[in-house]
mmCIF file of C-alpha atoms in Angstrom:
data_model
loop_
_atom_site.group_PDB
_atom_site.id
_atom_site.type_symbol
_atom_site.label_atom_id
_atom_site.label_comp_id
_atom_site.label_asym_id
_atom_site.label_seq_id
_atom_site.Cartn_x
_atom_site.Cartn_y
_atom_site.Cartn_z
ATOM 1 C CA MET G 1 -0.001 -0.126 0.282
ATOM 2 C CA ARG G 2 1.244 3.353 -0.974
ATOM 3 C CA ALA G 3 0.510 5.008 2.465
ATOM 4 C CA THR G 4 2.811 5.126 5.252
ATOM 5 C CA MET G 5 2.692 6.770 8.789
ATOM 6 C CA GLU G 6 4.184 9.402 7.795
ATOM 7 C CA ARG G 7 2.263 9.798 4.799
ATOM 8 C CA GLY G 8 -1.666 10.031 5.650
ATOM 9 C CA LEU G 9 -4.426 7.966 3.501
ATOM 10 C CA LYS G 10 -6.171 10.010 0.830
ATOM 11 C CA LEU G 11 -9.774 8.725 0.801
ATOM 12 C CA VAL G 12 -12.825 9.815 -1.582
ATOM 13 C CA ALA G 13 -16.530 9.351 -0.355
ATOM 14 C CA ILE G 14 -19.248 9.390 -3.056
ATOM 15 C CA GLY G 15 -22.702 9.323 -2.675
ATOM 16 C CA GLY G 16 -25.756 11.454 -0.843
ATOM 17 C CA GLY G 17 -28.190 12.165 1.651
ATOM 18 C CA THR G 18 -28.295 10.574 5.255
ATOM 19 C CA GLY G 19 -25.904 7.813 4.191
ATOM 20 C CA LEU G 20 -22.973 9.904 2.924
ATOM 21 C CA SER G 21 -23.181 12.663 5.373
ATOM 22 C CA THR G 22 -23.735 9.548 7.939
ATOM 23 C CA LEU G 23 -20.141 8.132 6.676
ATOM 24 C CA LEU G 24 -18.529 11.861 6.519
ATOM 25 C CA SER G 25 -19.207 12.235 10.437
ATOM 26 C CA GLY G 26 -17.638 9.435 11.767
ATOM 27 C CA ILE G 27 -14.464 9.287 9.267
ATOM 28 C CA LYS G 28 -13.549 12.786 9.859
ATOM 29 C CA ARG G 29 -11.720 11.790 13.013
ATOM 30 C CA PHE G 30 -9.640 10.210 10.799
ATOM 31 C CA VAL G 31 -8.813 13.752 9.082
ATOM 32 C CA GLY G 32 -4.947 14.739 10.580
ATOM 33 C CA ALA G 33 -4.839 12.423 13.370
ATOM 34 C CA ALA G 34 -1.009 11.368 12.844
ATOM 35 C CA ASP G 35 0.149 12.030 16.158
ATOM 36 C CA ARG G 36 -2.624 9.388 17.767
ATOM 37 C CA GLY G 37 -0.903 6.867 16.076
ATOM 38 C CA GLY G 38 -2.549 4.018 13.582
ATOM 39 C CA LEU G 39 -3.215 4.938 10.278
ATOM 40 C CA TRP G 40 -5.120 8.829 9.603
ATOM 41 C CA LEU G 41 -6.367 10.475 7.067
ATOM 42 C CA GLU G 42 -4.230 13.211 5.038
ATOM 43 C CA SER G 43 -7.215 14.637 2.518
ATOM 44 C CA LEU G 44 -10.628 13.567 2.875
ATOM 45 C CA VAL G 45 -13.215 14.211 -0.231
ATOM 46 C CA ALA G 46 -16.919 13.705 -0.403
ATOM 47 C CA ILE G 47 -18.285 13.603 -4.363
ATOM 48 C CA VAL G 48 -22.345 14.400 -3.863
ATOM 49 C CA THR G 49 -25.286 13.834 -5.900
ATOM 50 C CA VAL G 50 -26.710 16.775 -7.466
ATOM 51 C CA SER G 51 -30.014 15.415 -8.930
ATOM 52 C CA ASP G 52 -32.589 16.567 -6.109
ATOM 53 C CA ASP G 53 -35.791 18.463 -7.093
ATOM 54 C CA GLY G 54 -37.562 18.472 -3.603
ATOM 55 C CA GLY G 55 -38.151 20.559 -0.975
ATOM 56 C CA SER G 56 -36.197 23.724 -0.140
ATOM 57 C CA SER G 57 -33.264 22.287 -2.614
ATOM 58 C CA GLY G 58 -35.942 21.656 -5.190
ATOM 59 C CA ARG G 59 -37.318 25.161 -4.475
ATOM 60 C CA LEU G 60 -34.061 27.291 -4.723
ATOM 61 C CA ARG G 61 -32.951 25.214 -7.678
ATOM 62 C CA ASP G 62 -36.081 26.336 -9.591
ATOM 63 C CA GLU G 63 -36.082 29.573 -8.681
ATOM 64 C CA LEU G 64 -32.704 30.455 -8.704
ATOM 65 C CA GLN G 65 -31.428 28.117 -11.176
ATOM 66 C CA ILE G 66 -28.790 26.669 -9.055
ATOM 67 C CA LEU G 67 -27.314 23.059 -8.064
ATOM 68 C CA PRO G 68 -28.991 21.779 -5.535
ATOM 69 C CA PRO G 69 -27.359 22.092 -2.104
ATOM 70 C CA GLY G 70 -29.438 19.717 0.570
ATOM 71 C CA ASP G 71 -26.636 17.298 0.431
ATOM 72 C CA ILE G 72 -23.936 19.502 0.031
ATOM 73 C CA ARG G 73 -24.733 21.401 3.137
ATOM 74 C CA ASN G 74 -25.453 18.256 4.671
ATOM 75 C CA CYS G 75 -21.209 16.960 3.997
ATOM 76 C CA MET G 76 -20.491 20.126 5.062
ATOM 77 C CA VAL G 77 -22.429 19.755 8.384
ATOM 78 C CA ALA G 78 -21.344 16.445 9.125
ATOM 79 C CA LEU G 79 -17.753 17.464 8.481
ATOM 80 C CA SER G 80 -17.505 20.580 10.635
ATOM 81 C CA GLU G 81 -17.232 20.210 14.539
ATOM 82 C CA ASP G 82 -20.750 19.604 15.736
ATOM 83 C CA SER G 83 -20.826 21.243 19.198
ATOM 84 C CA THR G 84 -20.158 25.034 16.643
ATOM 85 C CA LEU G 85 -22.946 27.079 16.551
ATOM 86 C CA LEU G 86 -22.111 28.090 13.145
ATOM 87 C CA ALA G 87 -23.080 24.142 12.292
ATOM 88 C CA ARG G 88 -26.280 24.284 14.032
ATOM 89 C CA LEU G 89 -26.851 27.083 12.005
ATOM 90 C CA PHE G 90 -26.595 25.935 8.949
ATOM 91 C CA ARG G 91 -28.970 23.024 10.496
ATOM 92 C CA TYR G 92 -31.662 25.653 11.011
ATOM 93 C CA ARG G 93 -35.157 24.929 9.241
ATOM 94 C CA PHE G 94 -37.117 28.019 9.147
ATOM 95 C CA PRO G 95 -41.126 26.694 10.230
ATOM 96 C CA GLY G 96 -44.233 28.126 8.377
ATOM 97 C CA ASP G 97 -46.070 28.021 6.000
ATOM 98 C CA GLY G 98 -44.990 31.194 4.500
ATOM 99 C CA GLU G 99 -42.187 32.093 1.901
ATOM 100 C CA LEU G 100 -38.897 31.413 4.143
ATOM 101 C CA GLY G 101 -41.103 27.835 5.443
ATOM 102 C CA GLY G 102 -39.653 25.138 4.765
ATOM 103 C CA HIS G 103 -36.021 26.318 4.082
ATOM 104 C CA SER G 104 -32.570 25.536 5.788
ATOM 105 C CA PHE G 105 -30.516 28.036 6.751
ATOM 106 C CA GLY G 106 -27.822 26.565 5.032
ATOM 107 C CA ASN G 107 -28.925 26.256 1.345
ATOM 108 C CA LEU G 108 -29.798 29.850 1.804
ATOM 109 C CA PHE G 109 -26.275 30.495 2.510
ATOM 110 C CA LEU G 110 -25.170 28.474 -0.215
ATOM 111 C CA ALA G 111 -27.785 30.113 -2.979
ATOM 112 C CA ALA G 112 -26.999 33.784 -1.671
ATOM 113 C CA LEU G 113 -22.757 33.107 -1.555
ATOM 114 C CA THR G 114 -23.353 31.682 -4.971
ATOM 115 C CA ALA G 115 -24.912 34.751 -6.428
ATOM 116 C CA VAL G 116 -22.288 36.693 -5.053
ATOM 117 C CA THR G 117 -19.396 34.759 -6.082
ATOM 118 C CA GLY G 118 -20.888 34.183 -9.471
ATOM 119 C CA ASP G 119 -19.808 30.171 -8.746
ATOM 120 C CA PHE G 120 -21.401 26.864 -6.826
ATOM 121 C CA VAL G 121 -18.272 25.242 -6.333
ATOM 122 C CA GLU G 122 -16.566 28.751 -4.813
ATOM 123 C CA ALA G 123 -19.446 29.251 -2.814
ATOM 124 C CA VAL G 124 -19.375 25.454 -1.305
ATOM 125 C CA ARG G 125 -15.419 26.094 -0.656
ATOM 126 C CA LEU G 126 -15.616 29.295 0.861
ATOM 127 C CA SER G 127 -18.818 28.082 3.048
ATOM 128 C CA SER G 128 -16.701 25.253 4.057
ATOM 129 C CA GLU G 129 -13.982 27.644 5.416
ATOM 130 C CA VAL G 130 -16.100 29.294 7.366
ATOM 131 C CA LEU G 131 -17.848 25.875 8.964
ATOM 132 C CA ALA G 132 -13.577 24.619 9.487
ATOM 133 C CA ILE G 133 -14.783 21.261 7.660
ATOM 134 C CA LYS G 134 -12.207 18.506 7.839
ATOM 135 C CA GLY G 135 -12.640 17.832 4.044
ATOM 136 C CA ARG G 136 -12.995 19.017 0.838
ATOM 137 C CA ILE G 137 -16.621 18.788 -0.905
ATOM 138 C CA TYR G 138 -17.311 18.543 -4.962
ATOM 139 C CA PRO G 139 -20.898 17.918 -6.307
ATOM 140 C CA ALA G 140 -20.744 15.081 -9.102
ATOM 141 C CA THR G 141 -21.619 17.825 -11.970
ATOM 142 C CA LEU G 142 -21.953 21.013 -12.508
ATOM 143 C CA SER G 143 -24.728 20.323 -15.095
ATOM 144 C CA ASP G 144 -28.193 21.404 -14.665
ATOM 145 C CA VAL G 145 -29.348 17.426 -14.369
ATOM 146 C CA ARG G 146 -32.811 15.886 -13.776
ATOM 147 C CA LEU G 147 -32.991 11.981 -12.952
ATOM 148 C CA VAL G 148 -35.365 10.180 -15.720
ATOM 149 C CA ALA G 149 -36.580 6.330 -14.673
ATOM 150 C CA GLU G 150 -37.929 4.240 -17.577
ATOM 151 C CA LEU G 151 -40.608 1.520 -15.143
ATOM 152 C CA GLU G 152 -41.001 -1.617 -15.418
ATOM 153 C CA ASP G 153 -44.558 -1.151 -17.108
ATOM 154 C CA GLY G 154 -42.961 1.081 -19.429
ATOM 155 C CA SER G 155 -43.594 4.322 -18.037
ATOM 156 C CA ILE G 156 -41.126 7.286 -18.326
ATOM 157 C CA VAL G 157 -41.098 9.522 -14.917
ATOM 158 C CA ARG G 158 -38.923 12.230 -14.733
ATOM 159 C CA GLY G 159 -37.813 14.168 -11.320
ATOM 160 C CA GLU G 160 -36.184 12.426 -8.108
ATOM 161 C CA THR G 161 -39.515 13.310 -6.258
ATOM 162 C CA ASN G 162 -41.456 12.192 -8.996
ATOM 163 C CA ILE G 163 -39.665 8.665 -9.591
ATOM 164 C CA THR G 164 -39.633 7.998 -5.800
ATOM 165 C CA ALA G 165 -43.461 8.761 -5.644
ATOM 166 C CA SER G 166 -43.938 6.104 -8.281
ATOM 167 C CA ARG G 167 -43.644 3.263 -5.984
ATOM 168 C CA LYS G 168 -43.129 1.242 -9.353
ATOM 169 C CA PRO G 169 -40.072 -0.904 -10.094
ATOM 170 C CA ILE G 170 -37.448 0.929 -11.913
ATOM 171 C CA LYS G 171 -36.187 -0.453 -15.278
ATOM 172 C CA ARG G 172 -33.328 1.917 -15.841
ATOM 173 C CA LEU G 173 -32.587 4.955 -14.864
ATOM 174 C CA ARG G 174 -30.356 7.961 -16.476
ATOM 175 C CA LEU G 175 -29.690 11.661 -16.176
ATOM 176 C CA GLU G 176 -31.303 13.935 -18.546
ATOM 177 C CA PRO G 177 -28.543 15.785 -20.368
ATOM 178 C CA GLU G 178 -27.336 12.453 -20.329
ATOM 179 C CA LYS G 179 -23.758 14.024 -21.084
ATOM 180 C CA CYS G 180 -22.595 15.328 -18.360
ATOM 181 C CA LEU G 181 -19.328 15.628 -17.168
ATOM 182 C CA PRO G 182 -17.696 16.065 -13.296
ATOM 183 C CA LEU G 183 -15.103 18.461 -11.797
ATOM 184 C CA PRO G 184 -11.692 18.136 -12.706
ATOM 185 C CA GLU G 185 -11.056 18.234 -9.716
ATOM 186 C CA ALA G 186 -12.883 15.200 -8.558
ATOM 187 C CA LEU G 187 -11.534 13.145 -11.292
ATOM 188 C CA ALA G 188 -8.106 13.911 -9.731
ATOM 189 C CA ALA G 189 -9.529 13.191 -6.159
ATOM 190 C CA ILE G 190 -10.142 9.468 -7.238
ATOM 191 C CA ARG G 191 -7.340 8.920 -9.129
ATOM 192 C CA ALA G 192 -4.924 9.894 -6.086
ATOM 193 C CA ALA G 193 -7.224 7.910 -3.655
ATOM 194 C CA ASP G 194 -5.889 5.187 -1.054
ATOM 195 C CA ILE G 195 -9.606 4.229 -0.491
ATOM 196 C CA ILE G 196 -12.740 5.008 -2.291
ATOM 197 C CA THR G 197 -16.070 4.437 -0.693
ATOM 198 C CA ILE G 198 -19.863 3.679 -2.716
ATOM 199 C CA GLY G 199 -23.023 3.790 -0.112
ATOM 200 C CA PRO G 200 -24.582 3.976 2.153
ATOM 201 C CA GLY G 201 -27.662 5.401 0.622
ATOM 202 C CA SER G 202 -30.745 5.612 -1.326
ATOM 203 C CA LEU G 203 -29.514 3.286 -4.382
ATOM 204 C CA TYR G 204 -31.169 5.293 -7.445
ATOM 205 C CA THR G 205 -31.781 8.596 -6.132
ATOM 206 C CA SER G 206 -28.154 8.674 -4.343
ATOM 207 C CA ILE G 207 -25.926 6.527 -5.146
ATOM 208 C CA LEU G 208 -26.472 5.296 -8.868
ATOM 209 C CA PRO G 209 -26.661 9.411 -10.413
ATOM 210 C CA ASN G 210 -23.362 9.777 -9.171
ATOM 211 C CA LEU G 211 -21.796 7.013 -11.719
ATOM 212 C CA LEU G 212 -24.128 8.281 -14.359
ATOM 213 C CA VAL G 213 -22.139 11.252 -15.026
ATOM 214 C CA ALA G 214 -19.457 10.689 -17.699
ATOM 215 C CA ARG G 215 -15.735 9.337 -16.872
ATOM 216 C CA VAL G 216 -16.223 9.065 -13.156
ATOM 217 C CA PRO G 217 -17.174 5.089 -13.037
ATOM 218 C CA GLU G 218 -13.944 4.759 -15.180
ATOM 219 C CA ALA G 219 -11.820 6.779 -13.339
ATOM 220 C CA ILE G 220 -13.296 4.863 -9.992
ATOM 221 C CA ALA G 221 -12.454 1.409 -11.473
ATOM 222 C CA GLU G 222 -8.509 2.298 -13.041
ATOM 223 C CA SER G 223 -7.888 4.203 -9.456
ATOM 224 C CA ARG G 224 -5.691 1.961 -7.486
ATOM 225 C CA ALA G 225 -7.416 2.676 -4.123
ATOM 226 C CA VAL G 226 -8.906 -0.129 -2.264
ATOM 227 C CA LYS G 227 -12.685 0.026 -3.292
ATOM 228 C CA ILE G 228 -15.165 -0.429 -0.666
ATOM 229 C CA PHE G 229 -19.173 -0.758 -1.260
ATOM 230 C CA VAL G 230 -21.125 -0.379 2.036
ATOM 231 C CA CYS G 231 -25.034 -1.909 1.711
ATOM 232 C CA ASN G 232 -27.757 0.102 2.936
ATOM 233 C CA LEU G 233 -29.301 -1.539 6.421
ATOM 234 C CA MET G 234 -32.997 -0.916 5.144
ATOM 235 C CA THR G 235 -34.830 -1.395 1.338
ATOM 236 C CA GLN G 236 -36.508 1.809 0.739
ATOM 237 C CA PRO G 237 -40.270 2.473 -0.461
ATOM 238 C CA GLY G 238 -40.572 3.395 -3.586
ATOM 239 C CA GLU G 239 -37.364 2.497 -5.029
ATOM 240 C CA THR G 240 -35.839 -0.982 -3.840
ATOM 241 C CA ASP G 241 -39.183 -2.640 -2.179
ATOM 242 C CA GLY G 242 -38.048 -6.120 -1.950
ATOM 243 C CA TYR G 243 -34.111 -5.911 -2.848
ATOM 244 C CA THR G 244 -31.429 -8.158 -1.395
ATOM 245 C CA ALA G 245 -27.841 -6.581 -0.307
ATOM 246 C CA ARG G 246 -27.164 -8.877 -3.726
ATOM 247 C CA GLN G 247 -29.818 -7.236 -5.674
ATOM 248 C CA HIS G 248 -28.174 -3.396 -4.508
ATOM 249 C CA LEU G 249 -24.838 -4.597 -5.753
ATOM 250 C CA GLU G 250 -26.106 -5.930 -8.913
ATOM 251 C CA LYS G 251 -27.397 -2.684 -9.960
ATOM 252 C CA VAL G 252 -24.538 -1.082 -9.085
ATOM 253 C CA ARG G 253 -22.422 -3.174 -11.183
ATOM 254 C CA GLU G 254 -25.086 -2.865 -14.098
ATOM 255 C CA TYR G 255 -24.576 0.333 -14.259
ATOM 256 C CA ALA G 256 -20.629 0.579 -13.583
ATOM 257 C CA PRO G 257 -19.436 -3.112 -14.725
ATOM 258 C CA ALA G 258 -15.776 -2.034 -14.647
ATOM 259 C CA ILE G 259 -15.890 -1.326 -11.318
ATOM 260 C CA ASP G 260 -14.502 -4.374 -8.956
ATOM 261 C CA PHE G 261 -14.980 -3.617 -5.355
ATOM 262 C CA ASP G 262 -12.214 -4.995 -2.938
ATOM 263 C CA TYR G 263 -14.781 -5.322 -0.067
ATOM 264 C CA VAL G 264 -18.372 -5.068 0.519
ATOM 265 C CA ILE G 265 -19.615 -4.351 4.095
ATOM 266 C CA VAL G 266 -23.182 -5.424 5.270
ATOM 267 C CA ASN G 267 -24.472 -4.931 8.426
ATOM 268 C CA SER G 268 -24.489 -7.507 10.788
ATOM 269 C CA ARG G 269 -26.938 -6.929 13.517
ATOM 270 C CA ALA G 270 -31.082 -7.172 13.628
ATOM 271 C CA ILE G 271 -33.052 -4.221 14.336
ATOM 272 C CA SER G 272 -35.553 -4.231 17.437
ATOM 273 C CA ALA G 273 -38.759 -5.820 17.016
ATOM 274 C CA GLU G 274 -40.349 -2.787 17.742
ATOM 275 C CA GLN G 275 -38.312 -0.672 15.021
ATOM 276 C CA ALA G 276 -39.068 -3.976 12.090
ATOM 277 C CA GLU G 277 -42.913 -3.372 13.331
ATOM 278 C CA ARG G 278 -42.450 0.487 12.560
ATOM 279 C CA TYR G 279 -40.598 -0.182 9.230
ATOM 280 C CA ALA G 280 -42.959 -2.551 7.947
ATOM 281 C CA ALA G 281 -45.638 -0.459 8.140
ATOM 282 C CA GLU G 282 -43.833 2.114 5.846
ATOM 283 C CA GLY G 283 -43.033 -0.845 3.267
ATOM 284 C CA ALA G 284 -39.233 -1.405 4.485
ATOM 285 C CA ARG G 285 -37.271 -4.455 5.725
ATOM 286 C CA GLN G 286 -33.891 -4.829 7.129
ATOM 287 C CA ILE G 287 -31.717 -6.173 4.492
ATOM 288 C CA GLY G 288 -27.673 -7.993 4.881
ATOM 289 C CA LEU G 289 -28.480 -10.415 7.306
ATOM 290 C CA ASP G 290 -27.508 -13.755 6.925
ATOM 291 C CA GLU G 291 -26.533 -12.401 3.388
ATOM 292 C CA GLU G 292 -22.696 -12.583 3.414
ATOM 293 C CA GLU G 293 -22.164 -16.242 1.618
ATOM 294 C CA ASP G 294 -25.443 -15.441 -1.292
ATOM 295 C CA LEU G 295 -22.733 -11.715 -1.791
ATOM 296 C CA ARG G 296 -19.540 -13.689 -1.748
ATOM 297 C CA CYS G 297 -20.612 -16.174 -4.119
ATOM 298 C CA ALA G 298 -22.160 -13.764 -6.862
ATOM 299 C CA LEU G 299 -18.913 -12.019 -6.482
ATOM 300 C CA GLY G 300 -16.075 -13.981 -6.510
ATOM 301 C CA ALA G 301 -12.798 -14.471 -4.901
ATOM 302 C CA ALA G 302 -11.560 -10.804 -5.602
ATOM 303 C CA THR G 303 -14.163 -9.729 -3.279
ATOM 304 C CA GLU G 304 -14.635 -10.084 0.453
ATOM 305 C CA VAL G 305 -17.683 -9.400 2.458
ATOM 306 C CA ILE G 306 -17.118 -8.098 5.332
ATOM 307 C CA ALA G 307 -19.763 -8.303 8.048
ATOM 308 C CA ALA G 308 -19.997 -6.146 11.394
ATOM 309 C CA ASP G 309 -22.475 -4.549 13.983
ATOM 310 C CA LEU G 310 -23.319 -1.316 12.088
ATOM 311 C CA LEU G 311 -26.315 0.180 13.346
ATOM 312 C CA ASP G 312 -26.702 2.808 15.855
ATOM 313 C CA GLU G 313 -28.260 3.474 19.088
ATOM 314 C CA GLY G 314 -32.050 5.325 18.776
ATOM 315 C CA GLU G 315 -35.313 4.673 17.062
ATOM 316 C CA LYS G 316 -34.431 5.436 13.610
ATOM 317 C CA VAL G 317 -31.921 2.855 11.991
ATOM 318 C CA ARG G 318 -28.910 4.808 10.976
ATOM 319 C CA HIS G 319 -25.416 3.184 10.118
ATOM 320 C CA SER G 320 -23.384 4.407 13.435
ATOM 321 C CA PRO G 321 -20.711 6.682 12.154
ATOM 322 C CA GLU G 322 -17.932 5.554 14.229
ATOM 323 C CA LYS G 323 -18.453 1.835 13.782
ATOM 324 C CA LEU G 324 -18.530 2.459 10.086
ATOM 325 C CA ALA G 325 -15.926 4.634 10.149
ATOM 326 C CA ARG G 326 -13.633 1.864 11.917
ATOM 327 C CA VAL G 327 -14.937 -0.533 9.419
ATOM 328 C CA ILE G 328 -13.325 1.118 6.678
ATOM 329 C CA ILE G 329 -10.249 1.777 7.832
ATOM 330 C CA ALA G 330 -9.539 -1.834 8.899
ATOM 331 C CA CYS G 331 -10.804 -3.143 5.584
ATOM 332 C CA TYR G 332 -7.586 -0.660 4.493
ATOM 333 C CA GLU G 333 -5.947 -2.508 6.932
ATOM 334 C CA ARG G 334 -6.537 -5.648 5.684
ATOM 335 C CA ALA G 335 -5.928 -4.531 2.336
ATOM 336 C CA SER G 336 -2.370 -4.090 3.234
ATOM 337 C CA ALA G 337 -1.710 -7.194 5.157
ATOM 338 C CA HIS G 338 -2.760 -9.145 1.936
ATOM 339 C CA ARG G 339 -0.272 -7.659 0.125
ATOM 340 C CA ASN G 340 2.109 -8.230 2.924
ATOM 341 C CA GLY G 341 1.325 -11.606 3.331
ATOM 342 C CA SER G 342 -0.230 -11.679 6.789
ATOM 343 C CA VAL G 343 -4.220 -11.448 7.528
ATOM 344 C CA THR G 344 -5.364 -10.192 10.745
ATOM 345 C CA TYR G 345 -8.775 -8.488 10.802
ATOM 346 C CA GLY G 346 -10.345 -9.384 13.546
ATOM 347 C CA GLU G 347 -13.881 -11.031 14.499
ATOM 348 C CA HIS G 348 -16.405 -9.962 12.112
ATOM 349 C CA VAL G 349 -14.336 -10.578 9.292
ATOM 350 C CA ALA G 350 -16.017 -13.429 7.623
ATOM 351 C CA LYS G 351 -14.106 -16.360 5.066
ATOM 352 C CA ASN G 352 -14.328 -15.296 1.640
ATOM 353 C CA GLU G 353 -16.046 -19.185 0.482
ATOM 354 C CA CYS G 354 -18.843 -20.742 -1.105
ATOM 355 C CA ALA G 355 -19.916 -24.122 -1.483
#
């Protein structure tokens, strides 16, 4: 492996929504932590989907013709020091039914700074400096892209919100316009990365849109980084009803067949009966449990399945930021051990064997 104790790791996290911000909030503690011993991060880059068209982001997108700021704002807050007043301010959402009602202050700040600078990427950079975040954030593309889904019944649905609301199986997903390019800085970060993570997050609206941007899948495939796919904890009503962990991964491979993952991380702990009942009422169910063998047989010997307790405490089913971050770093350690001829990961590593 290229990283050493003297030179930290370079990590690129790709996704969007709650999943990406959860991962970032846990992994940020490794940034610049060379004095603690062990592996540390020299740089942390988030590449964020920009296809959101609902809520505050959608309103600002339509009214001001800017990229939707919501997911990027969430990532900035996740990478900031949560205790700071500014981070709390960026999370603040205005109440009421008036013109300000439902808008996030962070979204409005990004929109205003974009108008002042004339450059969305510069607005993100300056906002990140204000929050003193531990990393860099890039939109997946600067193009004004919309998601378009062809459903199994042959109908066409445009827009992320409408796709999720349709509650029908998705046959094919594309961006409109289809020819959109990534930021050169994002491609450079992918090429230089030691670790690349994809997921967790909504499969069709947070993960796949990034892989539909031209050159991104190829850059990931060509990178020498350790590539990690993080499976979701639950199915998502209206997007992945009935999907298994294997089907999530197979759909990613359908859109980005050149990417070979070194590790696939799945949660091994069952949610509570109360959580299962509550989520079932919404049409969601837990995935990943007892699916390691199925994943291994589908992936082949080149990819290892890592099963670990990744659940956060609390009523909502969420990844624990700290647990997930530790497993990601441990995957890199395991990859290093493989190349050095010794493997020592711990009790949660599953043997990659198929009957």
